[in-house]
PDB file of C-alpha atoms in Angstrom:
ATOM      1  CA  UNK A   1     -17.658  -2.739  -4.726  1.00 67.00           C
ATOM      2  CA  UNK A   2     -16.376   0.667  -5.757  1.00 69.00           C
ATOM      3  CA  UNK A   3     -12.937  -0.760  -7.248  1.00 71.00           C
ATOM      4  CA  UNK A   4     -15.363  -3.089  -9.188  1.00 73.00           C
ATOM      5  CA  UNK A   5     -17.379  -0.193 -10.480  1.00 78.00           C
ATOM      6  CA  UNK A   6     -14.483   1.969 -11.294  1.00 80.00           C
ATOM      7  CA  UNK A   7     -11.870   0.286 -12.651  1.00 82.00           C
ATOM      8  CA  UNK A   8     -13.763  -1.804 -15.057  1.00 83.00           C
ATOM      9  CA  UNK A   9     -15.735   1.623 -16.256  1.00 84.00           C
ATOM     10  CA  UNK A  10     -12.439   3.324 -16.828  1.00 81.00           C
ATOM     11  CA  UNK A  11     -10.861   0.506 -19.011  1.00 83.00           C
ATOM     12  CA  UNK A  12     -14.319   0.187 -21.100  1.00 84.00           C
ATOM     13  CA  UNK A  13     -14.056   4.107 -21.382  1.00 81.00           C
ATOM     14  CA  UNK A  14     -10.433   4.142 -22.322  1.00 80.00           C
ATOM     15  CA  UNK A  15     -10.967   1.149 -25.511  1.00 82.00           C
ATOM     16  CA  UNK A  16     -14.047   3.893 -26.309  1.00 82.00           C
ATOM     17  CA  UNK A  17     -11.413   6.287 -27.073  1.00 74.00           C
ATOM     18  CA  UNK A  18      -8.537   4.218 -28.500  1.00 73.00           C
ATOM     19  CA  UNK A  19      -8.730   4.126 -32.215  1.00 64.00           C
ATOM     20  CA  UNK A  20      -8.607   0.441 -32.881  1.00 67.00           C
ATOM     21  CA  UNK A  21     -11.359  -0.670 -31.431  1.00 73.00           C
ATOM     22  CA  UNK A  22     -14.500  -0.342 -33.138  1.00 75.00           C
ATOM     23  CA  UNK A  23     -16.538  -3.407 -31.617  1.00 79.00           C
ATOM     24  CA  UNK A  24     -18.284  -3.286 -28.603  1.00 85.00           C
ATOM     25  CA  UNK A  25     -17.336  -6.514 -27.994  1.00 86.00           C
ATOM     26  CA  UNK A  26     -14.075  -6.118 -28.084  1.00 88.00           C
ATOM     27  CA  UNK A  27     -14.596  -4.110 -25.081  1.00 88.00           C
ATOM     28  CA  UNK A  28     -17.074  -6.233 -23.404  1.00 89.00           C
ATOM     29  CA  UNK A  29     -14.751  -9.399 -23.536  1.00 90.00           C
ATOM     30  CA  UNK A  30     -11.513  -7.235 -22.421  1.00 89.00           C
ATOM     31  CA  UNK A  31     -14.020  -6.001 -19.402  1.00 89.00           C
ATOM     32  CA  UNK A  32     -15.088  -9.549 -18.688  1.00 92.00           C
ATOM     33  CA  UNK A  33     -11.069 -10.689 -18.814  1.00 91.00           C
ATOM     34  CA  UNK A  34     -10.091  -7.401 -16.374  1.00 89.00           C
ATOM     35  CA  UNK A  35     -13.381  -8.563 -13.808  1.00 91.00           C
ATOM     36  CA  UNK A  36     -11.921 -12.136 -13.602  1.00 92.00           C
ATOM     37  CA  UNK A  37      -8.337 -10.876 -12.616  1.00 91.00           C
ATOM     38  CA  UNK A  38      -9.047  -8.404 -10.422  1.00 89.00           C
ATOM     39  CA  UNK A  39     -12.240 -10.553  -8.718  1.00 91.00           C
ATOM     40  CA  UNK A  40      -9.675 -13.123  -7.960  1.00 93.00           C
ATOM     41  CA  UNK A  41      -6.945 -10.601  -7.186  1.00 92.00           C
ATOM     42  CA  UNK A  42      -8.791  -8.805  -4.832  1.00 91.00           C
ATOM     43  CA  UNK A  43     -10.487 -11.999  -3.087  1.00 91.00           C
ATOM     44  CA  UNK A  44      -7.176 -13.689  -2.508  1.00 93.00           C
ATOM     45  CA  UNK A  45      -6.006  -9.879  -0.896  1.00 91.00           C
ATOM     46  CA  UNK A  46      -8.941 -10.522   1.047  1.00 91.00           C
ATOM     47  CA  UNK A  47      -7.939 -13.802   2.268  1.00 92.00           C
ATOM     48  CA  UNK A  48      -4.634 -12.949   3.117  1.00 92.00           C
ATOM     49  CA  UNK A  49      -5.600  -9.870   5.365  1.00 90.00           C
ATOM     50  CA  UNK A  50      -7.559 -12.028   7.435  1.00 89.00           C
ATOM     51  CA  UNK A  51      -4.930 -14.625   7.608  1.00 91.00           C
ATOM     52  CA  UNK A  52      -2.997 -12.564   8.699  1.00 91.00           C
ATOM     53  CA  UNK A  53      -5.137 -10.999  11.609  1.00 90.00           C
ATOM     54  CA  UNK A  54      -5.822 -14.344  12.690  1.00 90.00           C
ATOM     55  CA  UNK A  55      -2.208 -15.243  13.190  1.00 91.00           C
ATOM     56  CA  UNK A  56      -1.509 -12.212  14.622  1.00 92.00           C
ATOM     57  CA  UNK A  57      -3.965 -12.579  17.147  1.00 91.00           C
ATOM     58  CA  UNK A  58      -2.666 -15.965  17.926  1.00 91.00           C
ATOM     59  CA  UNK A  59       1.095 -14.752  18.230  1.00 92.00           C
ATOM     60  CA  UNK A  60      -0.141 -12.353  20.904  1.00 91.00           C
ATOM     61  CA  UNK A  61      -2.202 -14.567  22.345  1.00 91.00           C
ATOM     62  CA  UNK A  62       0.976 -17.041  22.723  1.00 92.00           C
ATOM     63  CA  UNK A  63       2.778 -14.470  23.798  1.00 91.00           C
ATOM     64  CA  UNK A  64       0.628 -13.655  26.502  1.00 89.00           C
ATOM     65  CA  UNK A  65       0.338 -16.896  28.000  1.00 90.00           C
ATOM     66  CA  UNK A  66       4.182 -16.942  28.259  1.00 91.00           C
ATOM     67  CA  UNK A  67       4.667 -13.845  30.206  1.00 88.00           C
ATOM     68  CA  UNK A  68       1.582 -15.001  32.237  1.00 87.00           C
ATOM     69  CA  UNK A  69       3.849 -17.719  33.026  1.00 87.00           C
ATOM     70  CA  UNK A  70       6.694 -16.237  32.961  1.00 88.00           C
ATOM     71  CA  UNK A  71       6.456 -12.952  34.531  1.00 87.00           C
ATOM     72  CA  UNK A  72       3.219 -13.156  37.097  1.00 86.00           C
ATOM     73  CA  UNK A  73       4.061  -9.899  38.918  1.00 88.00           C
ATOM     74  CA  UNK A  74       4.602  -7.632  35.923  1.00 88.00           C
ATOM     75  CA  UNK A  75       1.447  -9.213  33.964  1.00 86.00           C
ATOM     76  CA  UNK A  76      -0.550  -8.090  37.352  1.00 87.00           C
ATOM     77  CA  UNK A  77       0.700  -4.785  37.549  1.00 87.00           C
ATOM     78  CA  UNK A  78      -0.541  -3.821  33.963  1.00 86.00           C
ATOM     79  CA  UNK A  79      -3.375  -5.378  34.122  1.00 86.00           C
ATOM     80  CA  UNK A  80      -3.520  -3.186  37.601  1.00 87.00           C
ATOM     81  CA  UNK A  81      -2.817  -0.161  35.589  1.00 87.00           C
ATOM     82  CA  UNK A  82      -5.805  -0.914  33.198  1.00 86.00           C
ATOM     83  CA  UNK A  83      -7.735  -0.627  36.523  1.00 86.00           C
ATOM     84  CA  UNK A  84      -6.147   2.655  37.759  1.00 87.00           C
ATOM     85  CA  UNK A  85      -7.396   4.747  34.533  1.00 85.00           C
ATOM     86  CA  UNK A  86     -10.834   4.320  35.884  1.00 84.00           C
ATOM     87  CA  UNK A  87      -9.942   5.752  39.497  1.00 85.00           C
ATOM     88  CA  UNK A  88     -10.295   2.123  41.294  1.00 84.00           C
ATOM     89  CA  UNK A  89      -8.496   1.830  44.677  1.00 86.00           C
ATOM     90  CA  UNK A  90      -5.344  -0.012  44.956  1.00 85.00           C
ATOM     91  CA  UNK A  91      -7.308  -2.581  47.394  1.00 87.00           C
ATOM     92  CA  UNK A  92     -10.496  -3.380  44.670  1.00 88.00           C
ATOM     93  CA  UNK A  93      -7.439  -3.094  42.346  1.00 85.00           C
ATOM     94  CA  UNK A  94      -5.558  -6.136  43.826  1.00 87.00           C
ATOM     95  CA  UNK A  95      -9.537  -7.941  44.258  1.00 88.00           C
ATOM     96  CA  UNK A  96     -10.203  -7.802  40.854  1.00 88.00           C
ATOM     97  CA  UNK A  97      -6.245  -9.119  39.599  1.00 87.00           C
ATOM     98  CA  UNK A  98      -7.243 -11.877  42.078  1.00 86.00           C
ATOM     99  CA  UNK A  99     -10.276 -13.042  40.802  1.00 86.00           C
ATOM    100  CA  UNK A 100      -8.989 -12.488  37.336  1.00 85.00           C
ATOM    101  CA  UNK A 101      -5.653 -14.621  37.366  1.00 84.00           C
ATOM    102  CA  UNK A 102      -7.969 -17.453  38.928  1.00 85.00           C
ATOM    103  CA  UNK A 103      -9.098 -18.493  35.332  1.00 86.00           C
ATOM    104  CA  UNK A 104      -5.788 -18.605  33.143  1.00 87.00           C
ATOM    105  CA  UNK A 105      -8.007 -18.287  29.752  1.00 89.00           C
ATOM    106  CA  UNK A 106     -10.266 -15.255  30.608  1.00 88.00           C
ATOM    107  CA  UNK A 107      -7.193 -13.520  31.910  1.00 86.00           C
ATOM    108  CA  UNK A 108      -5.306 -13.918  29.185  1.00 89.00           C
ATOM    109  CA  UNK A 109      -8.317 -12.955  26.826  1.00 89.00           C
ATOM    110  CA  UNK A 110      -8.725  -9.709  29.402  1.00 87.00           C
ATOM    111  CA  UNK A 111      -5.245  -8.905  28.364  1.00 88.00           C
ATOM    112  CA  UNK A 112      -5.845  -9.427  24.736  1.00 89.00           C
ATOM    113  CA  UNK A 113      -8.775  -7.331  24.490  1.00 88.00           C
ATOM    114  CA  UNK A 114      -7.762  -4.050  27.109  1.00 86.00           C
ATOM    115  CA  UNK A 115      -4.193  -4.306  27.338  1.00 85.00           C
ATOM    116  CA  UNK A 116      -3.644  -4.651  23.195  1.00 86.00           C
ATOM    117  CA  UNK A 117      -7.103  -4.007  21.858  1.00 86.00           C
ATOM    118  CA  UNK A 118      -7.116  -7.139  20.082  1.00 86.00           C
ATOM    119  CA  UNK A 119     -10.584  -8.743  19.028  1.00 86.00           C
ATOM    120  CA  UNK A 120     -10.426 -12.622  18.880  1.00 85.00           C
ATOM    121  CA  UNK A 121     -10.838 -12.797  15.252  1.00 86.00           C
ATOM    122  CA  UNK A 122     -13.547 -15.391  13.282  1.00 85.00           C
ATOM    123  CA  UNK A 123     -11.665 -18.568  11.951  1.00 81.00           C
ATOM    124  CA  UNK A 124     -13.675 -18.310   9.140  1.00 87.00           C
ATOM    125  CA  UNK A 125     -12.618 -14.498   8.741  1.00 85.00           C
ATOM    126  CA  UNK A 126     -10.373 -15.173   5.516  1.00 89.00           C
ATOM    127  CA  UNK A 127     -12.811 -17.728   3.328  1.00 90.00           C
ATOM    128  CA  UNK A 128     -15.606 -14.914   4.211  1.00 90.00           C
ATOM    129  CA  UNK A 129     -13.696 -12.069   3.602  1.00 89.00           C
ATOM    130  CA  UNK A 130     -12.254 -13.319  -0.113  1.00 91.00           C
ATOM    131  CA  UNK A 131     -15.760 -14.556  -1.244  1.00 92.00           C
ATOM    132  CA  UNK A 132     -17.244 -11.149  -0.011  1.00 91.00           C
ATOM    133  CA  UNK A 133     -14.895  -8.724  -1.882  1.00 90.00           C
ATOM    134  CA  UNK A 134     -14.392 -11.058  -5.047  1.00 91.00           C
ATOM    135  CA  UNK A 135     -18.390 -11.488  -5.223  1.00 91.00           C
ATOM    136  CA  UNK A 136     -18.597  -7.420  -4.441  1.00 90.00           C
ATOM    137  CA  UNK A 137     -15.926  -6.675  -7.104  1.00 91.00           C
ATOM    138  CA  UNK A 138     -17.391  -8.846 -10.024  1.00 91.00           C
ATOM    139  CA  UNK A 139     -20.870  -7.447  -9.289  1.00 90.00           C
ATOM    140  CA  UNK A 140     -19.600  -4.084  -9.475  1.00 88.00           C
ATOM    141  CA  UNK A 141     -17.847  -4.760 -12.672  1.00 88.00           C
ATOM    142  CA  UNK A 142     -20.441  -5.786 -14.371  1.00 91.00           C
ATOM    143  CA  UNK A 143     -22.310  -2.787 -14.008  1.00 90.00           C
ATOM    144  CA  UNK A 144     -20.609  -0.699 -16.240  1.00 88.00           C
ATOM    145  CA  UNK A 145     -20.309  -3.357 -19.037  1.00 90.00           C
ATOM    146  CA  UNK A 146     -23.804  -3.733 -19.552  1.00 90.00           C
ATOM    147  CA  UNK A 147     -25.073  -0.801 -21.913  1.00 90.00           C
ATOM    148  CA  UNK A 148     -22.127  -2.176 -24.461  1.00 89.00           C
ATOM    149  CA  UNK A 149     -23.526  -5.550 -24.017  1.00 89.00           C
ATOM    150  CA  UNK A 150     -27.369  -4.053 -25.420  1.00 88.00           C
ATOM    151  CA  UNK A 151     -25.955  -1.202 -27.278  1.00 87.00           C
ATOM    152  CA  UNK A 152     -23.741  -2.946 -29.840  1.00 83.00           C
ATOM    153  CA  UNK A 153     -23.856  -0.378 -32.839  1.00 83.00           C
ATOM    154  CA  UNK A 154     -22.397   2.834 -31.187  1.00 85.00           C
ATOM    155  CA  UNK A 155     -19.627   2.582 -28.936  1.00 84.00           C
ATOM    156  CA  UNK A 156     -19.893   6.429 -27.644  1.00 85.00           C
ATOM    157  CA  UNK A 157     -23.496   5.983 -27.091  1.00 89.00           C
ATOM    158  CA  UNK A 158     -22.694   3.326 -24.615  1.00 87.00           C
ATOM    159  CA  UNK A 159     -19.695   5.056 -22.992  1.00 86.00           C
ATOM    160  CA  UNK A 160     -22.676   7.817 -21.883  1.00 88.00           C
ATOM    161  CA  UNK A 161     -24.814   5.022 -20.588  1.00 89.00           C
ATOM    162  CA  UNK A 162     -22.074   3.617 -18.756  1.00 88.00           C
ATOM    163  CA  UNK A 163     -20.983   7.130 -17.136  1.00 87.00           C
ATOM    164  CA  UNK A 164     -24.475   7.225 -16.197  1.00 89.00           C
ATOM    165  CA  UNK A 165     -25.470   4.092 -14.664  1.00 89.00           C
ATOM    166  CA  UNK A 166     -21.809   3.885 -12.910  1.00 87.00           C
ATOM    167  CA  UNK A 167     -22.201   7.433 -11.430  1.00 88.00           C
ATOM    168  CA  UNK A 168     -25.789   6.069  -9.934  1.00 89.00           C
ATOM    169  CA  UNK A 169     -24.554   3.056  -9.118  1.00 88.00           C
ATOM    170  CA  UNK A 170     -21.847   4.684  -6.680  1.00 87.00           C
ATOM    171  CA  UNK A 171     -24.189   6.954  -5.512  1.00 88.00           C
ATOM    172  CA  UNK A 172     -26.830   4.035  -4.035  1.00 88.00           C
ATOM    173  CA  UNK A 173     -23.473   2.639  -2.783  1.00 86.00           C
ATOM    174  CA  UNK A 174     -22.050   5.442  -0.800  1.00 85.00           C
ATOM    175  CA  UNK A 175     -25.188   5.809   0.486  1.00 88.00           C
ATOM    176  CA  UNK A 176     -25.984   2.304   2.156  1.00 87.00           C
ATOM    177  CA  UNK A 177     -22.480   2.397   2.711  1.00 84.00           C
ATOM    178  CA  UNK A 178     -22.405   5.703   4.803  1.00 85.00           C
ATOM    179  CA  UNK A 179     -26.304   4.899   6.274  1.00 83.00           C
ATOM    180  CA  UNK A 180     -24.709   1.605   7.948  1.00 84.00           C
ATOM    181  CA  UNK A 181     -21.964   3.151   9.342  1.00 82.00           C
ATOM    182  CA  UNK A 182     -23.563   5.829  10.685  1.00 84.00           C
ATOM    183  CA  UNK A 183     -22.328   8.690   8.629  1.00 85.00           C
ATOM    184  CA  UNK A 184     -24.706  11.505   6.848  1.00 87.00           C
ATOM    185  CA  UNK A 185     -25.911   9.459   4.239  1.00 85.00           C
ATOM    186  CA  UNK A 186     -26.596  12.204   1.652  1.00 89.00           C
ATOM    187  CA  UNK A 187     -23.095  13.814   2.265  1.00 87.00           C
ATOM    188  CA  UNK A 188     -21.379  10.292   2.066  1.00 84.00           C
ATOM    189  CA  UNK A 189     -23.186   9.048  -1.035  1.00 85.00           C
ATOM    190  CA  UNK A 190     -21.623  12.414  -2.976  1.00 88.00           C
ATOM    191  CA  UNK A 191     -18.674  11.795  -1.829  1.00 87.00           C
ATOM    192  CA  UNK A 192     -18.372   8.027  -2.695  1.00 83.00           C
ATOM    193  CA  UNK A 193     -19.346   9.236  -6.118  1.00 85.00           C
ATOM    194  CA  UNK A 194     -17.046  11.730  -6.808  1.00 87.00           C
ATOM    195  CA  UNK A 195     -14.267  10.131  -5.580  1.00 83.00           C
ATOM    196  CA  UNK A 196     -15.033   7.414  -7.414  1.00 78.00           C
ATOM    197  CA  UNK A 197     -15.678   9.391 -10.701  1.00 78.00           C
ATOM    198  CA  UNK A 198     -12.297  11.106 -10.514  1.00 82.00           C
ATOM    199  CA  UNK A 199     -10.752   7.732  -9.825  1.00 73.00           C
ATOM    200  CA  UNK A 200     -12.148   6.121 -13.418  1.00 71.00           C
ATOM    201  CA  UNK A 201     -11.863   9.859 -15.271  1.00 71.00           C
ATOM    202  CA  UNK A 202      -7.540   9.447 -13.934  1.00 71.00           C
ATOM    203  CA  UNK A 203      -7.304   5.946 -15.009  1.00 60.00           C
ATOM    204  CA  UNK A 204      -9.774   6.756 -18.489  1.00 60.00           C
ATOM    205  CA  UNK A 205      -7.924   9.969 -19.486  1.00 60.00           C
ATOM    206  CA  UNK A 206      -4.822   8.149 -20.052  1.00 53.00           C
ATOM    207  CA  UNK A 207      -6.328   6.234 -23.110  1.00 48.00           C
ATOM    208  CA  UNK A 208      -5.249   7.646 -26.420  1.00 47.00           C
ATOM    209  CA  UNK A 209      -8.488   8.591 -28.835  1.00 47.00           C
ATOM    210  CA  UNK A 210      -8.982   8.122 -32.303  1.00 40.00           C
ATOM    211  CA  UNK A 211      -6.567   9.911 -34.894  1.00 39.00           C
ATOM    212  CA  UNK A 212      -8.257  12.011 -37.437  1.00 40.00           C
ATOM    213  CA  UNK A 213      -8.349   9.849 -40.591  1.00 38.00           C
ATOM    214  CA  UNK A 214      -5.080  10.575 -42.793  1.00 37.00           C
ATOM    215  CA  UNK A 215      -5.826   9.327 -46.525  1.00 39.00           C
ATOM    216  CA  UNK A 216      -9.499   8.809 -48.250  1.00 42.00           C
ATOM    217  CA  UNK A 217     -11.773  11.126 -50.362  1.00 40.00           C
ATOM    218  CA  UNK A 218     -13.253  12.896 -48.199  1.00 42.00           C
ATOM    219  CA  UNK A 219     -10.057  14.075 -46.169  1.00 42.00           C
ATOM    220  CA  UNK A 220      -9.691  18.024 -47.069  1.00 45.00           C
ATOM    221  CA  UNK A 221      -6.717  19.842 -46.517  1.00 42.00           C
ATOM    222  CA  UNK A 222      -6.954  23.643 -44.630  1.00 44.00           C
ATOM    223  CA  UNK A 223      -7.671  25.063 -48.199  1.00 43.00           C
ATOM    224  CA  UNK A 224     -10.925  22.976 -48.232  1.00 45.00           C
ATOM    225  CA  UNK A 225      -9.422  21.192 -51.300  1.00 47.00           C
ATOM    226  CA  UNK A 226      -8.951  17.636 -51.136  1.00 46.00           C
ATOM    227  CA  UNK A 227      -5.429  16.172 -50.868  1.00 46.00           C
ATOM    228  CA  UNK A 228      -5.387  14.476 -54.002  1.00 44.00           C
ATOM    229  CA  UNK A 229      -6.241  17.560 -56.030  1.00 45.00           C
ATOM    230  CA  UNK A 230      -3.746  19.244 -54.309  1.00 46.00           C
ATOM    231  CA  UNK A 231      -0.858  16.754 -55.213  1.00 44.00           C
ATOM    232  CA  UNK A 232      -1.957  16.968 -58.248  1.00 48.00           C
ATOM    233  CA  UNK A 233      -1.611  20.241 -59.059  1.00 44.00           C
ATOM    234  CA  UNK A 234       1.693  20.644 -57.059  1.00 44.00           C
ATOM    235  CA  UNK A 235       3.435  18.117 -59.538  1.00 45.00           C
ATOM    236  CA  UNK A 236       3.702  19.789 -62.629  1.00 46.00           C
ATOM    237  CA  UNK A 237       5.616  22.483 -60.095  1.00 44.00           C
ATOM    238  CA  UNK A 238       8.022  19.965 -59.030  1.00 41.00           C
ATOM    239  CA  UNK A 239       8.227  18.497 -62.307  1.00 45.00           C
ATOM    240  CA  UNK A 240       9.908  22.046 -63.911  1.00 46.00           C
ATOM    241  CA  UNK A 241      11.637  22.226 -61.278  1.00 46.00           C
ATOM    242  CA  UNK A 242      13.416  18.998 -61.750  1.00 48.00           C
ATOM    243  CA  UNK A 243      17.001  18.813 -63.272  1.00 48.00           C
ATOM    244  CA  UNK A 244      16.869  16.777 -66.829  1.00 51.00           C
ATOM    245  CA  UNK A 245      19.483  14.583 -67.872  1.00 52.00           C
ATOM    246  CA  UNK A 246      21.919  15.765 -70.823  1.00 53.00           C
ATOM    247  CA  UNK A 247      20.845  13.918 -74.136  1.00 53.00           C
ATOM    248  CA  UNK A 248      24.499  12.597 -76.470  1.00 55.00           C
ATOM    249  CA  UNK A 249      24.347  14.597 -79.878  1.00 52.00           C
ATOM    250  CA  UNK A 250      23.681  12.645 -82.918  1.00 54.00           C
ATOM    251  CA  UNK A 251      25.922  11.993 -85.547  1.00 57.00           C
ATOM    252  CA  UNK A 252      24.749  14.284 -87.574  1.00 57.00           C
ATOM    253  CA  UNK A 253      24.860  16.978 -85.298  1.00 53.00           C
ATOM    254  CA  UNK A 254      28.249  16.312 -84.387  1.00 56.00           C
ATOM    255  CA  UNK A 255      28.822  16.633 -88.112  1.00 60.00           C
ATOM    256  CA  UNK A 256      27.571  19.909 -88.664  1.00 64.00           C
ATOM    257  CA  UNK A 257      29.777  21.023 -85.778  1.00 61.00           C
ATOM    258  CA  UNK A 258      32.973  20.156 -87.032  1.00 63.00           C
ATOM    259  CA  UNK A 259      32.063  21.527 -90.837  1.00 60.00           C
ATOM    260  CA  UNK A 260      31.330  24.977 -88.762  1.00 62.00           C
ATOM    261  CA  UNK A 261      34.649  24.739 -87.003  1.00 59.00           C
ATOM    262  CA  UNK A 262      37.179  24.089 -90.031  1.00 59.00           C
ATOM    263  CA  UNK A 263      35.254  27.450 -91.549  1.00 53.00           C
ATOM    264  CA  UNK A 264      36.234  29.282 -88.816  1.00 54.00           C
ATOM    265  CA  UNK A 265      39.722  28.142 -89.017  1.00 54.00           C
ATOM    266  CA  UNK A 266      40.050  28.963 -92.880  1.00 54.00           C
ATOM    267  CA  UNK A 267      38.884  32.604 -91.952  1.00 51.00           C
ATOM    268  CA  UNK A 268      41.221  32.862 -89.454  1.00 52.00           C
ATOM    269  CA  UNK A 269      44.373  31.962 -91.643  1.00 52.00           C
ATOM    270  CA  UNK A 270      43.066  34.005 -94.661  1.00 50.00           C
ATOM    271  CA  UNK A 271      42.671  37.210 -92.610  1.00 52.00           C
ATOM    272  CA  UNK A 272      46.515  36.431 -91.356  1.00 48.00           C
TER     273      UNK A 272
END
């Protein structure tokens, strides 16, 4: 139930932040999508893990029953040395081997359980187990996502209610959780929380927020003065600045310039 309450909380939080999404329910329906996959996800990781102590149980079990077959005298002298730990005489040793081999099953299941420490698992341990952590995971999620379900007009407002009600919501957790399995509850429920909170705050911080806004009319530039006034008063700067293209003389300038040249040559040969 903490995965559900945590990673659901820290995608909502991260959309909060991103600067794209400005509808709640945007985030609601990407938190709804993220429950389903990781309800079924974590079910089915459920279902395998207890598939897979089931046949592991049964492997050992099979196992046993060959060497039981098999290998009579070295079965007895384990099962002897079980016996031995607890200071039992080699005579109530060989007794209890005796009255133990006499019933193939319970011997092998004495084997299983205090030679290997092996629990005969239930055969419904897999369905159980997958409908227990999906249904635990898709309550969890669904925790978080409800202040932006009632609080559709500010998306920050709900981020706070979410922090809020997750942070709560992992502290009743940790401490049922620690209370049944017989840890302080108090010290257990804090620590459930934080952990969790650290977890979502990890996965959250990763989110990019929201740029400052890079064009309008209110958008002021360090000088206090908007950005269009400033452009505008920069360009008549670049505008002197700028190189002008040559303009072709007109005809009658060209004109003028020749009549001024063939004076100056006249001078020149009349002073020679």
């Amino acid at each position: 139930m903490s995965d559900g309450l945590t990673v659901p909380f820290a995608l909502a939080a991260g959309l909060t932040g991103a600067s794209g999404v400005d509808s709640t329910a945007i985030i609601v329906t990407a938190g709804i999508a993220e429950i389903a996959a990781g309800s079924i996800a974590m079910g089915l990781g459920g279902y395998l893990s207890g598939r897979t102590e089931i046949e592991h149980y049964h492997s050992e079990e099979s196992r046993e029953y060959f060497e039981v077959e098999k290998f009579p005298e070295k079965e007895r002298a384990e099962v002897k040395e079980i016996f031995a730990e607890y200071g039992l005489s080699e005579k109530v040793q060989d007794e209890i081997v005796d009255e133990l081999s006499k019933d193939k099953k319970k011997y092998v299941d004495f084997m299983m359980r205090y030679e290997l420490g092996l629990e005969k698992p239930d055969a419904n341990r897999a369905r159980n187990s997958a409908l227990t952590i999906g249904a635990s995971y898709i309550v969890g999620g669904l925790i978080p996502l409800l202040p932006y379900v009632f609080i559709r007009t500010d998306k920050h407002l709900a981020l706070l209610v979410s922090l809020v009600v997750t942070l709560l919501a992992l502290f009743v957790f940790g401490f049922f959780k620690s209370k049944v399995t017989g840890q302080p509850p108090i010290s257990g429920a804090f620590r459930t929380m934080v952990i969790g909170a650290v977890a979502a705050g990890a996965a959250a911080g990763g989110a990019p927020g929201a740029p400052p806004a890079a064009t309008g009319a209110g958008c002021r530039t360090r000088a206090g003065q908007p950005r269009a006034a400033q452009a505008g008063a920069a360009e008549p700067a670049v505008q002197r600045h700028q190189v002008q293209p040559r303009r072709r003389p007109g005809a009658a300038v060209l004109a003028r310039r020749r009549h001024r040249r063939g004076d100056r040559g006249r001078g020149r040969r009349a002073r020679h």
